PDB file of C-alpha atoms in Angstrom:
ATOM      1  CA  MET Y   1      -7.429 -14.342  -2.482  1.00 80.00           C
ATOM      2  CA  ARG Y   2      -4.547 -14.082  -4.948  1.00 95.00           C
ATOM      3  CA  LEU Y   3      -4.199 -11.648  -7.844  1.00 98.00           C
ATOM      4  CA  VAL Y   4      -1.384 -12.344 -10.303  1.00 98.00           C
ATOM      5  CA  SER Y   5       0.615 -10.314 -12.832  1.00 97.00           C
ATOM      6  CA  ASP Y   6       3.639 -11.275 -14.916  1.00 95.00           C
ATOM      7  CA  ARG Y   7       6.243 -11.094 -12.138  1.00 98.00           C
ATOM      8  CA  ILE Y   8       4.382 -10.768  -8.852  1.00 98.00           C
ATOM      9  CA  TYR Y   9       1.204 -11.617  -7.054  1.00 98.00           C
ATOM     10  CA  ILE Y  10      -0.618  -9.977  -4.186  1.00 98.00           C
ATOM     11  CA  GLN Y  11      -2.604 -11.878  -1.625  1.00 98.00           C
ATOM     12  CA  LYS Y  12      -4.316 -11.272   1.679  1.00 97.00           C
ATOM     13  CA  LEU Y  13      -1.802 -11.319   4.507  1.00 96.00           C
ATOM     14  CA  THR Y  14      -2.339 -13.934   7.210  1.00 94.00           C
ATOM     15  CA  LEU Y  15      -0.573 -15.055  10.372  1.00 93.00           C
ATOM     16  CA  ASP Y  16       1.428 -17.435   8.156  1.00 95.00           C
ATOM     17  CA  ASP Y  17       3.189 -14.307   6.865  1.00 96.00           C
ATOM     18  CA  LEU Y  18       4.297 -13.198  10.327  1.00 96.00           C
ATOM     19  CA  GLN Y  19       8.029 -13.949  10.060  1.00 96.00           C
ATOM     20  CA  PRO Y  20       8.372 -12.799   6.423  1.00 97.00           C
ATOM     21  CA  LEU Y  21       6.626  -9.523   7.359  1.00 96.00           C
ATOM     22  CA  LEU Y  22       8.957  -8.927  10.268  1.00 97.00           C
ATOM     23  CA  ASP Y  23      11.968  -9.702   8.074  1.00 97.00           C
ATOM     24  CA  PHE Y  24      10.664  -7.273   5.426  1.00 97.00           C
ATOM     25  CA  LYS Y  25      10.114  -4.537   8.045  1.00 95.00           C
ATOM     26  CA  LEU Y  26      13.565  -5.000   9.604  1.00 96.00           C
ATOM     27  CA  ARG Y  27      15.375  -5.268   6.271  1.00 96.00           C
ATOM     28  CA  ASN Y  28      13.898  -1.971   5.022  1.00 97.00           C
ATOM     29  CA  SER Y  29      13.555   0.123   8.177  1.00 95.00           C
ATOM     30  CA  LYS Y  30      16.184   2.714   7.198  1.00 95.00           C
ATOM     31  CA  PHE Y  31      15.011   2.817   3.591  1.00 96.00           C
ATOM     32  CA  PHE Y  32      11.365   3.503   4.588  1.00 94.00           C
ATOM     33  CA  GLN Y  33      12.141   5.907   7.451  1.00 93.00           C
ATOM     34  CA  PRO Y  34      11.996   9.171   5.414  1.00 92.00           C
ATOM     35  CA  PHE Y  35       8.564   8.233   3.987  1.00 91.00           C
ATOM     36  CA  GLU Y  36       6.662   6.743   6.946  1.00 92.00           C
ATOM     37  CA  PRO Y  37       5.271   7.794  10.320  1.00 93.00           C
ATOM     38  CA  ILE Y  38       7.457   6.890  13.274  1.00 92.00           C
ATOM     39  CA  ALA Y  39       6.476   3.353  14.238  1.00 88.00           C
ATOM     40  CA  PRO Y  40       6.450   2.045  17.795  1.00 90.00           C
ATOM     41  CA  ARG Y  41       9.415  -0.191  18.563  1.00 91.00           C
ATOM     42  CA  SER Y  42       7.016  -3.071  19.131  1.00 91.00           C
ATOM     43  CA  LEU Y  43       6.267  -3.131  15.384  1.00 91.00           C
ATOM     44  CA  TYR Y  44       9.791  -4.485  14.912  1.00 93.00           C
ATOM     45  CA  THR Y  45       8.989  -7.623  16.931  1.00 95.00           C
ATOM     46  CA  LEU Y  46       7.034 -10.782  16.156  1.00 95.00           C
ATOM     47  CA  GLU Y  47       4.408  -9.843  18.730  1.00 96.00           C
ATOM     48  CA  GLY Y  48       4.032  -6.369  17.226  1.00 95.00           C
ATOM     49  CA  GLN Y  49       3.607  -7.842  13.757  1.00 96.00           C
ATOM     50  CA  ARG Y  50       1.108 -10.370  15.139  1.00 96.00           C
ATOM     51  CA  GLU Y  51      -1.007  -7.544  16.579  1.00 96.00           C
ATOM     52  CA  ALA Y  52      -0.797  -5.592  13.306  1.00 95.00           C
ATOM     53  CA  LEU Y  53      -1.885  -8.682  11.347  1.00 96.00           C
ATOM     54  CA  LYS Y  54      -4.801  -9.310  13.715  1.00 96.00           C
ATOM     55  CA  LYS Y  55      -5.971  -5.722  13.189  1.00 96.00           C
ATOM     56  CA  LEU Y  56      -5.573  -6.144   9.438  1.00 96.00           C
ATOM     57  CA  GLN Y  57      -7.716  -9.303   9.530  1.00 96.00           C
ATOM     58  CA  GLU Y  58     -10.400  -7.551  11.619  1.00 97.00           C
ATOM     59  CA  ASN Y  59     -10.511  -4.689   9.137  1.00 97.00           C
ATOM     60  CA  TRP Y  60     -10.800  -7.150   6.250  1.00 97.00           C
ATOM     61  CA  GLU Y  61     -13.721  -8.961   7.922  1.00 97.00           C
ATOM     62  CA  MET Y  62     -15.519  -5.661   8.620  1.00 97.00           C
ATOM     63  CA  GLU Y  63     -14.739  -4.362   5.087  1.00 97.00           C
ATOM     64  CA  LEU Y  64     -12.820  -1.413   6.527  1.00 98.00           C
ATOM     65  CA  GLY Y  65      -9.477  -2.234   4.914  1.00 98.00           C
ATOM     66  CA  TYR Y  66      -7.657  -4.799   2.820  1.00 98.00           C
ATOM     67  CA  GLY Y  67      -3.996  -5.594   3.416  1.00 97.00           C
ATOM     68  CA  PHE Y  68      -1.998  -7.499   0.828  1.00 98.00           C
ATOM     69  CA  GLY Y  69       1.502  -8.895   0.683  1.00 98.00           C
ATOM     70  CA  VAL Y  70       3.446  -8.514  -2.563  1.00 98.00           C
ATOM     71  CA  PHE Y  71       5.232 -11.743  -3.521  1.00 98.00           C
ATOM     72  CA  LEU Y  72       7.571 -12.745  -6.347  1.00 98.00           C
ATOM     73  CA  ASN Y  73       6.028 -15.368  -8.646  1.00 98.00           C
ATOM     74  CA  SER Y  74       9.412 -17.051  -9.071  1.00 97.00           C
ATOM     75  CA  SER Y  75      10.164 -17.659  -5.374  1.00 97.00           C
ATOM     76  CA  ASN Y  76       7.081 -16.683  -3.308  1.00 97.00           C
ATOM     77  CA  LEU Y  77       9.330 -14.217  -1.452  1.00 97.00           C
ATOM     78  CA  LEU Y  78       7.456 -11.406   0.316  1.00 98.00           C
ATOM     79  CA  ILE Y  79       8.900  -8.193  -1.148  1.00 98.00           C
ATOM     80  CA  GLY Y  80       6.262  -5.617  -0.299  1.00 98.00           C
ATOM     81  CA  ARG Y  81       2.893  -4.494   0.919  1.00 98.00           C
ATOM     82  CA  VAL Y  82      -0.073  -2.764  -0.617  1.00 98.00           C
ATOM     83  CA  ASN Y  83      -2.988  -1.672   1.537  1.00 98.00           C
ATOM     84  CA  LEU Y  84      -6.431  -0.331   0.882  1.00 98.00           C
ATOM     85  CA  SER Y  85      -7.247   1.446   4.144  1.00 98.00           C
ATOM     86  CA  ASN Y  86      -9.816   3.802   5.614  1.00 97.00           C
ATOM     87  CA  VAL Y  87     -12.620   2.253   3.578  1.00 98.00           C
ATOM     88  CA  VAL Y  88     -15.804   4.305   3.823  1.00 97.00           C
ATOM     89  CA  TRP Y  89     -19.078   3.063   2.404  1.00 97.00           C
ATOM     90  CA  GLY Y  90     -22.322   4.893   1.753  1.00 95.00           C
ATOM     91  CA  ALA Y  91     -22.125   7.821  -0.627  1.00 95.00           C
ATOM     92  CA  TRP Y  92     -18.313   7.793  -0.713  1.00 94.00           C
ATOM     93  CA  GLU Y  93     -17.402   4.115  -1.411  1.00 97.00           C
ATOM     94  CA  SER Y  94     -13.720   4.999  -1.339  1.00 98.00           C
ATOM     95  CA  CYS Y  95     -10.441   4.185   0.364  1.00 98.00           C
ATOM     96  CA  THR Y  96      -6.854   5.302   0.676  1.00 98.00           C
ATOM     97  CA  MET Y  97      -3.977   3.296  -0.746  1.00 98.00           C
ATOM     98  CA  GLY Y  98      -0.510   2.851   0.667  1.00 97.00           C
ATOM     99  CA  TYR Y  99       2.310   0.674  -0.573  1.00 98.00           C
ATOM    100  CA  SER Y 100       5.927  -0.196   0.029  1.00 97.00           C
ATOM    101  CA  LEU Y 101       8.435  -2.382  -1.772  1.00 98.00           C
ATOM    102  CA  ASP Y 102      11.729  -3.849  -0.656  1.00 98.00           C
ATOM    103  CA  GLU Y 103      14.596  -1.502  -1.497  1.00 97.00           C
ATOM    104  CA  LYS Y 104      16.322  -4.279  -3.446  1.00 97.00           C
ATOM    105  CA  TYR Y 105      13.392  -4.500  -5.902  1.00 97.00           C
ATOM    106  CA  ASN Y 106      12.670  -0.786  -6.389  1.00 94.00           C
ATOM    107  CA  GLY Y 107      12.888   0.751  -9.850  1.00 94.00           C
ATOM    108  CA  GLN Y 108      11.764  -2.384 -11.728  1.00 96.00           C
ATOM    109  CA  GLY Y 109       8.056  -1.596 -12.156  1.00 97.00           C
ATOM    110  CA  LEU Y 110       7.003  -4.153  -9.539  1.00 98.00           C
ATOM    111  CA  THR Y 111       5.281  -1.568  -7.344  1.00 98.00           C
ATOM    112  CA  THR Y 112       3.211  -0.419 -10.311  1.00 98.00           C
ATOM    113  CA  GLU Y 113       2.174  -4.030 -10.937  1.00 98.00           C
ATOM    114  CA  ALA Y 114       1.147  -4.407  -7.276  1.00 98.00           C
ATOM    115  CA  VAL Y 115      -0.799  -1.144  -7.298  1.00 98.00           C
ATOM    116  CA  ARG Y 116      -2.653  -2.168 -10.464  1.00 98.00           C
ATOM    117  CA  LEU Y 117      -3.591  -5.506  -8.901  1.00 98.00           C
ATOM    118  CA  ALA Y 118      -4.874  -3.746  -5.783  1.00 98.00           C
ATOM    119  CA  ILE Y 119      -6.944  -1.389  -7.956  1.00 98.00           C
ATOM    120  CA  GLN Y 120      -8.352  -4.411  -9.763  1.00 97.00           C
ATOM    121  CA  PHE Y 121      -9.450  -5.781  -6.386  1.00 98.00           C
ATOM    122  CA  ALA Y 122     -10.802  -2.417  -5.208  1.00 98.00           C
ATOM    123  CA  PHE Y 123     -13.048  -1.952  -8.238  1.00 98.00           C
ATOM    124  CA  GLY Y 124     -13.845  -5.646  -8.600  1.00 97.00           C
ATOM    125  CA  SER Y 125     -14.304  -7.823  -5.519  1.00 96.00           C
ATOM    126  CA  ALA Y 126     -14.399  -4.957  -3.013  1.00 97.00           C
ATOM    127  CA  GLY Y 127     -16.897  -2.911  -5.028  1.00 97.00           C
ATOM    128  CA  LEU Y 128     -15.332   0.465  -4.312  1.00 98.00           C
ATOM    129  CA  HIS Y 129     -15.762   3.536  -6.487  1.00 98.00           C
ATOM    130  CA  ARG Y 130     -12.611   5.584  -5.758  1.00 98.00           C
ATOM    131  CA  VAL Y 131      -9.074   4.961  -4.509  1.00 98.00           C
ATOM    132  CA  GLN Y 132      -6.911   7.836  -3.376  1.00 98.00           C
ATOM    133  CA  ALA Y 133      -3.267   8.136  -2.386  1.00 98.00           C
ATOM    134  CA  ALA Y 134      -1.171  10.833  -0.761  1.00 98.00           C
ATOM    135  CA  VAL Y 135       2.508  11.189  -1.703  1.00 97.00           C
ATOM    136  CA  LEU Y 136       5.325  13.392  -0.482  1.00 97.00           C
ATOM    137  CA  PRO Y 137       6.167  15.776  -3.364  1.00 97.00           C
ATOM    138  CA  ARG Y 138       9.844  14.750  -3.125  1.00 96.00           C
ATOM    139  CA  ASN Y 139       9.010  11.041  -3.559  1.00 96.00           C
ATOM    140  CA  LYS Y 140       9.353  11.041  -7.347  1.00 96.00           C
ATOM    141  CA  GLY Y 141       9.394   7.238  -7.610  1.00 95.00           C
ATOM    142  CA  SER Y 142       6.063   6.900  -5.838  1.00 96.00           C
ATOM    143  CA  ILE Y 143       4.525   9.640  -7.967  1.00 97.00           C
ATOM    144  CA  ARG Y 144       5.627   7.757 -11.099  1.00 97.00           C
ATOM    145  CA  VAL Y 145       4.018   4.573  -9.762  1.00 98.00           C
ATOM    146  CA  LEU Y 146       0.672   6.305  -9.298  1.00 98.00           C
ATOM    147  CA  GLU Y 147       0.782   8.018 -12.681  1.00 97.00           C
ATOM    148  CA  LYS Y 148       1.700   4.778 -14.483  1.00 97.00           C
ATOM    149  CA  ALA Y 149      -1.168   3.025 -12.693  1.00 97.00           C
ATOM    150  CA  GLY Y 150      -3.646   5.632 -13.941  1.00 97.00           C
ATOM    151  CA  PHE Y 151      -4.067   7.874 -10.911  1.00 98.00           C
ATOM    152  CA  ARG Y 152      -4.776  11.537 -11.563  1.00 98.00           C
ATOM    153  CA  TYR Y 153      -3.388  14.473  -9.626  1.00 98.00           C
ATOM    154  CA  ASP Y 154      -6.104  15.992  -7.410  1.00 98.00           C
ATOM    155  CA  GLY Y 155      -4.183  18.682  -5.576  1.00 98.00           C
ATOM    156  CA  PHE Y 156      -1.809  19.701  -2.841  1.00 98.00           C
ATOM    157  CA  SER Y 157      -2.496  19.377   0.882  1.00 97.00           C
ATOM    158  CA  GLU Y 158      -0.392  21.253   3.428  1.00 97.00           C
ATOM    159  CA  TYR Y 159       0.748  19.517   6.602  1.00 97.00           C
ATOM    160  CA  TYR Y 160      -1.245  16.435   5.600  1.00 97.00           C
ATOM    161  CA  LEU Y 161       0.508  13.578   7.435  1.00 95.00           C
ATOM    162  CA  LYS Y 162       3.083  13.298  10.193  1.00 96.00           C
ATOM    163  CA  ILE Y 163       6.010  11.574   8.471  1.00 95.00           C
ATOM    164  CA  ASN Y 164       9.170  10.667  10.354  1.00 93.00           C
ATOM    165  CA  GLY Y 165       8.094  13.021  13.146  1.00 93.00           C
ATOM    166  CA  LEU Y 166       7.258  16.074  10.981  1.00 96.00           C
ATOM    167  CA  TRP Y 167       3.982  17.300   9.520  1.00 97.00           C
ATOM    168  CA  GLU Y 168       4.569  17.057   5.782  1.00 97.00           C
ATOM    169  CA  HIS Y 169       2.808  18.447   2.716  1.00 97.00           C
ATOM    170  CA  HIS Y 170       1.481  15.847   0.266  1.00 98.00           C
ATOM    171  CA  ASN Y 171       0.284  15.612  -3.300  1.00 98.00           C
ATOM    172  CA  LEU Y 172      -3.098  13.907  -3.548  1.00 98.00           C
ATOM    173  CA  TYR Y 173      -3.952  11.485  -6.361  1.00 98.00           C
ATOM    174  CA  SER Y 174      -6.995   9.368  -7.122  1.00 98.00           C
ATOM    175  CA  ILE Y 175      -8.535   6.961  -9.582  1.00 98.00           C
ATOM    176  CA  THR Y 176     -12.208   6.091 -10.006  1.00 98.00           C
ATOM    177  CA  CYS Y 177     -13.749   2.940 -11.376  1.00 97.00           C
ATOM    178  CA  GLU Y 178     -14.930   4.933 -14.441  1.00 97.00           C
ATOM    179  CA  HIS Y 179     -11.370   6.015 -15.233  1.00 96.00           C
ATOM    180  CA  TRP Y 180     -10.068   2.492 -14.574  1.00 96.00           C
ATOM    181  CA  GLN Y 181     -12.625   1.005 -16.990  1.00 93.00           C
ATOM    182  CA  SER Y 182     -11.733   3.535 -19.692  1.00 93.00           C
ATOM    183  CA  MET Y 183      -8.057   2.490 -19.485  1.00 89.00           C
ATOM    184  CA  LYS Y 184      -8.795  -1.146 -20.392  1.00 74.00           C
TER     185      LYS Y 184
END
């Protein structure tokens, strides 16, 4: 499973990506800290990444989540992640999206490309109807990514997620397959 844009591609993460994922996590730990939940120390080890990848693969097989690596076309270097998580079927047919990109590659539009590819998968192969994302109001770069990818602002949610040890307010955004189709 590989989806390609001009500069990057996303593909399903596998155990072959174990070391690159750990390197990515270690390289960006301070950069991501203000925007992520506090991770257990084990996540910064090969064994911790192995367990996370196994869970990701289980979710993929059960159609409960889809985890992708973001890779540069030019070098196949892993520079990010984009995840479709918390998939719920039935009347909702929706998921939540999260993403992260190596600090070195931020501000170049690569995250927007990755998000668009993940949306393409969500509304294509996965057969979902809606993708939503929650963003800290102070994370202007992430808000721009969602807006450029076609997400619409849904509202404000107080104390939505525990980020870096604190319950933080979030802006909620979403895109539906109808809106996605109308953008083409």
